[in-house]
Amino acid sequence: MTALLHLMFCNVTDNNSVKPYPSRRHLLMASAAPSCPSTKETSNYAQLCRLLVDVGSCVLREIFDRICPPGHLQAVLTDATNRAKLQTLRKKRVLSTSKWGKLYPAVKSSVSSINFESSLLILLLRNIWGLTLPASGQDDLPLVTDTTPAADITRIKILRDKVYSHVTSGSVDDSTFSSCWNDIKDTFQRIGGTRYRDAINDLKIDCMDADLEEHYQELLREWLKDEDCIRDKSHEDEVVKKAKKEDDLEDSIEISEQSSQKEETVLVSGENRSAQNSKASPPKLSVTLPLMSDLPDT
């Protein structure tokens, strides 16, 4: 199935609870006939994918909006220094054309974090606000007392990677499902408050057909793929810079060695001339010394 990025909007209801807006693709697929039957285990995995994609994107956006309030976003992006950084990422193809269009739409005032998928939110936090995050694969959760944005995003990434580790089988048993679901739920509610509780509970009891399950599995796969691509291109750039520095250092050392060799040659040449001069016979005197008999009497 062709992967489409799922833009999830967070709908805050009158009682301050959060409900994800379903996408048009979501609604169409929900009414479509399933392509193949699913098992309880595959449904478990798909539900975890959906929880991370739908609610997880809302939580990440909430963290982003705390750091950069919506009213400040346009000013931050139009700042010359920040735009130059993002332009550099675009030239390096770290930032895709589609993402660039979301950051700098035709109508500048329409820019909104609502249109930013999870990977773009993290890219901005890293490159504009200097947020340091661990690479995928880390499994050490931050301390419970650490509630900084970096720690919260790290928790989401680790929980996401834990779920994605089952991608090969595409299935999760009931025990693992319950453990993962509760860990993710507790993390999301701690970050966003109890208003996420109803949305999470609704997702747990909401049934999906096989096509919709596959859709959410693909969305989670795309999230990691997109993030890995960004990281790989950034790493590639760092490798190139490091290699250039090493080449420059080698060139500098080579020039220094050549200069030293020239200096040694000059010194040796000077020493040889001095040695040759010291071994040479003294010049003969052309003056005739008088004899004693020629000296006047005193």
PDB file of N, CA and C in Angstrom, residues 96-181:
ATOM      1  N   SER A  96      12.827  18.100   3.043  1.00  0.00           N
ATOM      2  CA  SER A  96      12.224  17.869   1.729  1.00  0.00           C
ATOM      3  C   SER A  96      11.438  19.090   1.256  1.00  0.00           C
ATOM      4  N   THR A  97      11.121  19.083  -0.029  1.00  0.00           N
ATOM      5  CA  THR A  97      10.352  20.186  -0.615  1.00  0.00           C
ATOM      6  C   THR A  97       8.973  20.296   0.025  1.00  0.00           C
ATOM      7  N   SER A  98       8.350  19.157   0.297  1.00  0.00           N
ATOM      8  CA  SER A  98       7.010  19.182   0.900  1.00  0.00           C
ATOM      9  C   SER A  98       7.056  19.777   2.309  1.00  0.00           C
ATOM     10  N   LYS A  99       8.093  19.440   3.067  1.00  0.00           N
ATOM     11  CA  LYS A  99       8.234  20.000   4.416  1.00  0.00           C
ATOM     12  C   LYS A  99       8.524  21.499   4.340  1.00  0.00           C
ATOM     13  N   TRP A 100       9.339  21.885   3.369  1.00  0.00           N
ATOM     14  CA  TRP A 100       9.642  23.305   3.194  1.00  0.00           C
ATOM     15  C   TRP A 100       8.358  24.090   2.916  1.00  0.00           C
ATOM     16  N   GLY A 101       7.470  23.506   2.123  1.00  0.00           N
ATOM     17  CA  GLY A 101       6.207  24.165   1.807  1.00  0.00           C
ATOM     18  C   GLY A 101       5.319  24.354   3.027  1.00  0.00           C
ATOM     19  N   LYS A 102       5.449  23.459   3.996  1.00  0.00           N
ATOM     20  CA  LYS A 102       4.664  23.598   5.226  1.00  0.00           C
ATOM     21  C   LYS A 102       5.251  24.680   6.133  1.00  0.00           C
ATOM     22  N   LEU A 103       6.565  24.839   6.061  1.00  0.00           N
ATOM     23  CA  LEU A 103       7.217  25.874   6.867  1.00  0.00           C
ATOM     24  C   LEU A 103       7.028  27.258   6.258  1.00  0.00           C
ATOM     25  N   TYR A 104       7.031  27.308   4.932  1.00  0.00           N
ATOM     26  CA  TYR A 104       6.920  28.590   4.238  1.00  0.00           C
ATOM     27  C   TYR A 104       5.825  28.506   3.170  1.00  0.00           C
ATOM     28  N   PRO A 105       4.558  28.487   3.612  1.00  0.00           N
ATOM     29  CA  PRO A 105       3.438  28.417   2.666  1.00  0.00           C
ATOM     30  C   PRO A 105       3.282  29.728   1.894  1.00  0.00           C
ATOM     31  N   ALA A 106       2.492  29.679   0.830  1.00  0.00           N
ATOM     32  CA  ALA A 106       2.268  30.878   0.009  1.00  0.00           C
ATOM     33  C   ALA A 106       1.707  32.016   0.859  1.00  0.00           C
ATOM     34  N   VAL A 107       0.776  31.675   1.733  1.00  0.00           N
ATOM     35  CA  VAL A 107       0.238  32.660   2.676  1.00  0.00           C
ATOM     36  C   VAL A 107       1.012  32.490   3.983  1.00  0.00           C
ATOM     37  N   LYS A 108       1.967  33.368   4.220  1.00  0.00           N
ATOM     38  CA  LYS A 108       2.892  33.202   5.339  1.00  0.00           C
ATOM     39  C   LYS A 108       2.185  33.079   6.683  1.00  0.00           C
ATOM     40  N   SER A 109       1.112  33.833   6.851  1.00  0.00           N
ATOM     41  CA  SER A 109       0.412  33.834   8.140  1.00  0.00           C
ATOM     42  C   SER A 109      -0.316  32.523   8.417  1.00  0.00           C
ATOM     43  N   SER A 110      -0.411  31.652   7.397  1.00  0.00           N
ATOM     44  CA  SER A 110      -1.141  30.394   7.575  1.00  0.00           C
ATOM     45  C   SER A 110      -0.263  29.281   8.143  1.00  0.00           C
ATOM     46  N   VAL A 111       1.026  29.562   8.340  1.00  0.00           N
ATOM     47  CA  VAL A 111       1.910  28.527   8.870  1.00  0.00           C
ATOM     48  C   VAL A 111       1.433  28.112  10.258  1.00  0.00           C
ATOM     49  N   SER A 112       1.415  26.802  10.494  1.00  0.00           N
ATOM     50  CA  SER A 112       0.921  26.286  11.774  1.00  0.00           C
ATOM     51  C   SER A 112       1.546  24.929  12.061  1.00  0.00           C
ATOM     52  N   SER A 113       1.839  24.691  13.321  1.00  0.00           N
ATOM     53  CA  SER A 113       2.409  23.400  13.711  1.00  0.00           C
ATOM     54  C   SER A 113       1.413  22.263  13.502  1.00  0.00           C
ATOM     55  N   ILE A 114       0.143  22.599  13.327  1.00  0.00           N
ATOM     56  CA  ILE A 114      -0.875  21.577  13.063  1.00  0.00           C
ATOM     57  C   ILE A 114      -0.535  20.804  11.794  1.00  0.00           C
ATOM     58  N   ASN A 115       0.140  21.481  10.865  1.00  0.00           N
ATOM     59  CA  ASN A 115       0.481  20.850   9.590  1.00  0.00           C
ATOM     60  C   ASN A 115       1.831  20.140   9.614  1.00  0.00           C
ATOM     61  N   PHE A 116       2.503  20.144  10.764  1.00  0.00           N
ATOM     62  CA  PHE A 116       3.822  19.520  10.863  1.00  0.00           C
ATOM     63  C   PHE A 116       3.689  18.092  11.378  1.00  0.00           C
ATOM     64  N   GLU A 117       4.217  17.128  10.631  1.00  0.00           N
ATOM     65  CA  GLU A 117       4.242  15.759  11.128  1.00  0.00           C
ATOM     66  C   GLU A 117       5.337  15.622  12.181  1.00  0.00           C
ATOM     67  N   SER A 118       5.343  14.491  12.855  1.00  0.00           N
ATOM     68  CA  SER A 118       6.239  14.291  14.001  1.00  0.00           C
ATOM     69  C   SER A 118       7.704  14.499  13.650  1.00  0.00           C
ATOM     70  N   SER A 119       8.141  13.970  12.504  1.00  0.00           N
ATOM     71  CA  SER A 119       9.555  14.084  12.138  1.00  0.00           C
ATOM     72  C   SER A 119       9.960  15.535  11.906  1.00  0.00           C
ATOM     73  N   LEU A 120       9.049  16.353  11.373  1.00  0.00           N
ATOM     74  CA  LEU A 120       9.353  17.768  11.139  1.00  0.00           C
ATOM     75  C   LEU A 120       9.415  18.527  12.461  1.00  0.00           C
ATOM     76  N   LEU A 121       8.540  18.190  13.385  1.00  0.00           N
ATOM     77  CA  LEU A 121       8.571  18.829  14.707  1.00  0.00           C
ATOM     78  C   LEU A 121       9.922  18.577  15.381  1.00  0.00           C
ATOM     79  N   ILE A 122      10.375  17.329  15.314  1.00  0.00           N
ATOM     80  CA  ILE A 122      11.648  16.972  15.947  1.00  0.00           C
ATOM     81  C   ILE A 122      12.817  17.636  15.229  1.00  0.00           C
ATOM     82  N   LEU A 123      12.745  17.710  13.899  1.00  0.00           N
ATOM     83  CA  LEU A 123      13.807  18.371  13.131  1.00  0.00           C
ATOM     84  C   LEU A 123      13.952  19.835  13.554  1.00  0.00           C
ATOM     85  N   LEU A 124      12.823  20.527  13.719  1.00  0.00           N
ATOM     86  CA  LEU A 124      12.861  21.932  14.127  1.00  0.00           C
ATOM     87  C   LEU A 124      13.411  22.083  15.541  1.00  0.00           C
ATOM     88  N   LEU A 125      12.975  21.223  16.433  1.00  0.00           N
ATOM     89  CA  LEU A 125      13.444  21.304  17.816  1.00  0.00           C
ATOM     90  C   LEU A 125      14.952  21.082  17.896  1.00  0.00           C
ATOM     91  N   ARG A 126      15.457  20.199  17.054  1.00  0.00           N
ATOM     92  CA  ARG A 126      16.894  19.916  17.062  1.00  0.00           C
ATOM     93  C   ARG A 126      17.702  21.052  16.444  1.00  0.00           C
ATOM     94  N   ASN A 127      17.259  21.550  15.308  1.00  0.00           N
ATOM     95  CA  ASN A 127      18.081  22.478  14.540  1.00  0.00           C
ATOM     96  C   ASN A 127      17.850  23.950  14.867  1.00  0.00           C
ATOM     97  N   ILE A 128      16.677  24.298  15.351  1.00  0.00           N
ATOM     98  CA  ILE A 128      16.406  25.695  15.701  1.00  0.00           C
ATOM     99  C   ILE A 128      16.593  25.932  17.196  1.00  0.00           C
ATOM    100  N   TRP A 129      16.124  24.994  17.997  1.00  0.00           N
ATOM    101  CA  TRP A 129      16.216  25.174  19.454  1.00  0.00           C
ATOM    102  C   TRP A 129      17.342  24.354  20.085  1.00  0.00           C
ATOM    103  N   GLY A 130      18.080  23.615  19.273  1.00  0.00           N
ATOM    104  CA  GLY A 130      19.248  22.898  19.776  1.00  0.00           C
ATOM    105  C   GLY A 130      18.934  21.775  20.745  1.00  0.00           C
ATOM    106  N   LEU A 131      17.747  21.181  20.608  1.00  0.00           N
ATOM    107  CA  LEU A 131      17.368  20.088  21.504  1.00  0.00           C
ATOM    108  C   LEU A 131      18.197  18.847  21.177  1.00  0.00           C
ATOM    109  N   THR A 132      18.834  18.273  22.183  1.00  0.00           N
ATOM    110  CA  THR A 132      19.662  17.079  21.988  1.00  0.00           C
ATOM    111  C   THR A 132      18.847  15.840  22.313  1.00  0.00           C
ATOM    112  N   LEU A 133      18.723  14.955  21.331  1.00  0.00           N
ATOM    113  CA  LEU A 133      17.940  13.732  21.508  1.00  0.00           C
ATOM    114  C   LEU A 133      18.797  12.528  21.165  1.00  0.00           C
ATOM    115  N   PRO A 134      18.532  11.390  21.801  1.00  0.00           N
ATOM    116  CA  PRO A 134      19.316  10.183  21.508  1.00  0.00           C
ATOM    117  C   PRO A 134      18.942   9.600  20.154  1.00  0.00           C
ATOM    118  N   ALA A 135      19.839   8.811  19.597  1.00  0.00           N
ATOM    119  CA  ALA A 135      19.549   8.131  18.337  1.00  0.00           C
ATOM    120  C   ALA A 135      18.573   6.995  18.584  1.00  0.00           C
ATOM    121  N   SER A 136      17.895   6.567  17.527  1.00  0.00           N
ATOM    122  CA  SER A 136      16.962   5.447  17.655  1.00  0.00           C
ATOM    123  C   SER A 136      17.709   4.209  18.142  1.00  0.00           C
ATOM    124  N   GLY A 137      17.034   3.428  18.954  1.00  0.00           N
ATOM    125  CA  GLY A 137      17.652   2.211  19.459  1.00  0.00           C
ATOM    126  C   GLY A 137      18.013   2.293  20.933  1.00  0.00           C
ATOM    127  N   GLN A 138      18.052   3.496  21.486  1.00  0.00           N
ATOM    128  CA  GLN A 138      18.350   3.620  22.911  1.00  0.00           C
ATOM    129  C   GLN A 138      17.163   3.104  23.710  1.00  0.00           C
ATOM    130  N   ASP A 139      17.439   2.365  24.770  1.00  0.00           N
ATOM    131  CA  ASP A 139      16.343   1.800  25.554  1.00  0.00           C
ATOM    132  C   ASP A 139      16.381   2.215  27.019  1.00  0.00           C
ATOM    133  N   ASP A 140      17.206   3.203  27.343  1.00  0.00           N
ATOM    134  CA  ASP A 140      17.279   3.691  28.723  1.00  0.00           C
ATOM    135  C   ASP A 140      16.374   4.911  28.875  1.00  0.00           C
ATOM    136  N   LEU A 141      15.260   4.719  29.560  1.00  0.00           N
ATOM    137  CA  LEU A 141      14.334   5.828  29.773  1.00  0.00           C
ATOM    138  C   LEU A 141      14.947   6.864  30.712  1.00  0.00           C
ATOM    139  N   PRO A 142      14.648   8.138  30.502  1.00  0.00           N
ATOM    140  CA  PRO A 142      15.143   9.175  31.415  1.00  0.00           C
ATOM    141  C   PRO A 142      14.592   8.959  32.821  1.00  0.00           C
ATOM    142  N   LEU A 143      15.226   9.583  33.787  1.00  0.00           N
ATOM    143  CA  LEU A 143      14.742   9.495  35.158  1.00  0.00           C
ATOM    144  C   LEU A 143      13.330  10.067  35.256  1.00  0.00           C
ATOM    145  N   VAL A 144      12.547   9.515  36.154  1.00  0.00           N
ATOM    146  CA  VAL A 144      11.162   9.961  36.325  1.00  0.00           C
ATOM    147  C   VAL A 144      11.109  11.443  36.681  1.00  0.00           C
ATOM    148  N   THR A 145      12.113  11.910  37.392  1.00  0.00           N
ATOM    149  CA  THR A 145      12.142  13.310  37.819  1.00  0.00           C
ATOM    150  C   THR A 145      12.500  14.271  36.687  1.00  0.00           C
ATOM    151  N   ASP A 146      12.986  13.730  35.575  1.00  0.00           N
ATOM    152  CA  ASP A 146      13.373  14.572  34.438  1.00  0.00           C
ATOM    153  C   ASP A 146      12.159  14.778  33.534  1.00  0.00           C
ATOM    154  N   THR A 147      11.590  15.963  33.591  1.00  0.00           N
ATOM    155  CA  THR A 147      10.394  16.263  32.794  1.00  0.00           C
ATOM    156  C   THR A 147      10.678  17.345  31.748  1.00  0.00           C
ATOM    157  N   THR A 148      11.926  17.466  31.346  1.00  0.00           N
ATOM    158  CA  THR A 148      12.280  18.437  30.311  1.00  0.00           C
ATOM    159  C   THR A 148      11.717  17.985  28.965  1.00  0.00           C
ATOM    160  N   PRO A 149      11.554  18.911  28.011  1.00  0.00           N
ATOM    161  CA  PRO A 149      11.064  18.515  26.684  1.00  0.00           C
ATOM    162  C   PRO A 149      11.907  17.411  26.049  1.00  0.00           C
ATOM    163  N   ALA A 150      13.234  17.506  26.194  1.00  0.00           N
ATOM    164  CA  ALA A 150      14.111  16.488  25.609  1.00  0.00           C
ATOM    165  C   ALA A 150      13.835  15.121  26.220  1.00  0.00           C
ATOM    166  N   ALA A 151      13.618  15.080  27.535  1.00  0.00           N
ATOM    167  CA  ALA A 151      13.347  13.809  28.217  1.00  0.00           C
ATOM    168  C   ALA A 151      12.001  13.236  27.778  1.00  0.00           C
ATOM    169  N   ASP A 152      10.992  14.100  27.650  1.00  0.00           N
ATOM    170  CA  ASP A 152       9.667  13.630  27.238  1.00  0.00           C
ATOM    171  C   ASP A 152       9.685  13.077  25.810  1.00  0.00           C
ATOM    172  N   ILE A 153      10.368  13.777  24.919  1.00  0.00           N
ATOM    173  CA  ILE A 153      10.450  13.296  23.536  1.00  0.00           C
ATOM    174  C   ILE A 153      11.258  12.004  23.477  1.00  0.00           C
ATOM    175  N   THR A 154      12.286  11.914  24.313  1.00  0.00           N
ATOM    176  CA  THR A 154      13.079  10.684  24.377  1.00  0.00           C
ATOM    177  C   THR A 154      12.204   9.511  24.797  1.00  0.00           C
ATOM    178  N   ARG A 155      11.331   9.728  25.769  1.00  0.00           N
ATOM    179  CA  ARG A 155      10.422   8.659  26.208  1.00  0.00           C
ATOM    180  C   ARG A 155       9.531   8.197  25.054  1.00  0.00           C
ATOM    181  N   ILE A 156       8.994   9.162  24.311  1.00  0.00           N
ATOM    182  CA  ILE A 156       8.117   8.816  23.186  1.00  0.00           C
ATOM    183  C   ILE A 156       8.887   8.013  22.142  1.00  0.00           C
ATOM    184  N   LYS A 157      10.117   8.445  21.842  1.00  0.00           N
ATOM    185  CA  LYS A 157      10.928   7.746  20.848  1.00  0.00           C
ATOM    186  C   LYS A 157      11.249   6.322  21.292  1.00  0.00           C
ATOM    187  N   ILE A 158      11.576   6.150  22.571  1.00  0.00           N
ATOM    188  CA  ILE A 158      11.925   4.817  23.072  1.00  0.00           C
ATOM    189  C   ILE A 158      10.706   3.896  23.044  1.00  0.00           C
ATOM    190  N   LEU A 159       9.555   4.410  23.456  1.00  0.00           N
ATOM    191  CA  LEU A 159       8.329   3.607  23.429  1.00  0.00           C
ATOM    192  C   LEU A 159       7.939   3.275  21.985  1.00  0.00           C
ATOM    193  N   ARG A 160       8.123   4.237  21.104  1.00  0.00           N
ATOM    194  CA  ARG A 160       7.834   3.996  19.684  1.00  0.00           C
ATOM    195  C   ARG A 160       8.741   2.903  19.124  1.00  0.00           C
ATOM    196  N   ASP A 161      10.035   2.990  19.434  1.00  0.00           N
ATOM    197  CA  ASP A 161      10.983   1.989  18.942  1.00  0.00           C
ATOM    198  C   ASP A 161      10.678   0.603  19.514  1.00  0.00           C
ATOM    199  N   LYS A 162      10.202   0.597  20.756  1.00  0.00           N
ATOM    200  CA  LYS A 162       9.855  -0.678  21.392  1.00  0.00           C
ATOM    201  C   LYS A 162       8.704  -1.347  20.649  1.00  0.00           C
ATOM    202  N   VAL A 163       7.719  -0.553  20.263  1.00  0.00           N
ATOM    203  CA  VAL A 163       6.593  -1.099  19.496  1.00  0.00           C
ATOM    204  C   VAL A 163       7.067  -1.520  18.108  1.00  0.00           C
ATOM    205  N   TYR A 164       7.886  -0.683  17.490  1.00  0.00           N
ATOM    206  CA  TYR A 164       8.325  -0.961  16.121  1.00  0.00           C
ATOM    207  C   TYR A 164       9.230  -2.191  16.045  1.00  0.00           C
ATOM    208  N   SER A 165       9.791  -2.601  17.164  1.00  0.00           N
ATOM    209  CA  SER A 165      10.644  -3.798  17.161  1.00  0.00           C
ATOM    210  C   SER A 165       9.854  -5.045  16.766  1.00  0.00           C
ATOM    211  N   HIS A 166       8.520  -4.941  16.772  1.00  0.00           N
ATOM    212  CA  HIS A 166       7.662  -6.073  16.389  1.00  0.00           C
ATOM    213  C   HIS A 166       7.214  -5.972  14.932  1.00  0.00           C
ATOM    214  N   VAL A 167       7.847  -5.067  14.166  1.00  0.00           N
ATOM    215  CA  VAL A 167       7.388  -4.819  12.803  1.00  0.00           C
ATOM    216  C   VAL A 167       7.526  -6.048  11.911  1.00  0.00           C
ATOM    217  N   THR A 168       8.548  -6.859  12.136  1.00  0.00           N
ATOM    218  CA  THR A 168       8.770  -8.022  11.270  1.00  0.00           C
ATOM    219  C   THR A 168       7.594  -8.987  11.320  1.00  0.00           C
ATOM    220  N   SER A 169       7.140  -9.278  12.527  1.00  0.00           N
ATOM    221  CA  SER A 169       5.990 -10.180  12.668  1.00  0.00           C
ATOM    222  C   SER A 169       4.682  -9.425  12.508  1.00  0.00           C
ATOM    223  N   GLY A 170       4.708  -8.132  12.819  1.00  0.00           N
ATOM    224  CA  GLY A 170       3.482  -7.340  12.721  1.00  0.00           C
ATOM    225  C   GLY A 170       2.424  -7.791  13.701  1.00  0.00           C
ATOM    226  N   SER A 171       2.868  -8.370  14.809  1.00  0.00           N
ATOM    227  CA  SER A 171       1.905  -8.872  15.792  1.00  0.00           C
ATOM    228  C   SER A 171       2.476  -8.745  17.200  1.00  0.00           C
ATOM    229  N   VAL A 172       1.573  -8.633  18.168  1.00  0.00           N
ATOM    230  CA  VAL A 172       1.954  -8.484  19.572  1.00  0.00           C
ATOM    231  C   VAL A 172       0.973  -9.289  20.414  1.00  0.00           C
ATOM    232  N   ASP A 173       1.489 -10.094  21.334  1.00  0.00           N
ATOM    233  CA  ASP A 173       0.584 -10.875  22.182  1.00  0.00           C
ATOM    234  C   ASP A 173      -0.099  -9.963  23.197  1.00  0.00           C
ATOM    235  N   ASP A 174      -1.127 -10.490  23.856  1.00  0.00           N
ATOM    236  CA  ASP A 174      -1.942  -9.671  24.754  1.00  0.00           C
ATOM    237  C   ASP A 174      -1.141  -9.096  25.919  1.00  0.00           C
ATOM    238  N   SER A 175      -0.226  -9.885  26.462  1.00  0.00           N
ATOM    239  CA  SER A 175       0.558  -9.430  27.605  1.00  0.00           C
ATOM    240  C   SER A 175       1.455  -8.255  27.221  1.00  0.00           C
ATOM    241  N   THR A 176       2.147  -8.387  26.086  1.00  0.00           N
ATOM    242  CA  THR A 176       3.020  -7.311  25.614  1.00  0.00           C
ATOM    243  C   THR A 176       2.202  -6.087  25.243  1.00  0.00           C
ATOM    244  N   PHE A 177       1.057  -6.325  24.620  1.00  0.00           N
ATOM    245  CA  PHE A 177       0.177  -5.217  24.236  1.00  0.00           C
ATOM    246  C   PHE A 177      -0.250  -4.406  25.458  1.00  0.00           C
ATOM    247  N   SER A 178      -0.683  -5.100  26.486  1.00  0.00           N
ATOM    248  CA  SER A 178      -1.153  -4.423  27.697  1.00  0.00           C
ATOM    249  C   SER A 178      -0.038  -3.608  28.341  1.00  0.00           C
ATOM    250  N   SER A 179       1.165  -4.181  28.386  1.00  0.00           N
ATOM    251  CA  SER A 179       2.303  -3.495  28.990  1.00  0.00           C
ATOM    252  C   SER A 179       2.678  -2.245  28.193  1.00  0.00           C
ATOM    253  N   CYS A 180       2.783  -2.391  26.871  1.00  0.00           N
ATOM    254  CA  CYS A 180       3.149  -1.254  26.016  1.00  0.00           C
ATOM    255  C   CYS A 180       2.077  -0.168  26.049  1.00  0.00           C
ATOM    256  N   TRP A 181       0.830  -0.598  25.970  1.00  0.00           N
ATOM    257  CA  TRP A 181      -0.274   0.376  25.951  1.00  0.00           C
ATOM    258  C   TRP A 181      -0.274   1.226  27.221  1.00  0.00           C
TER     259      TRP A 181
END
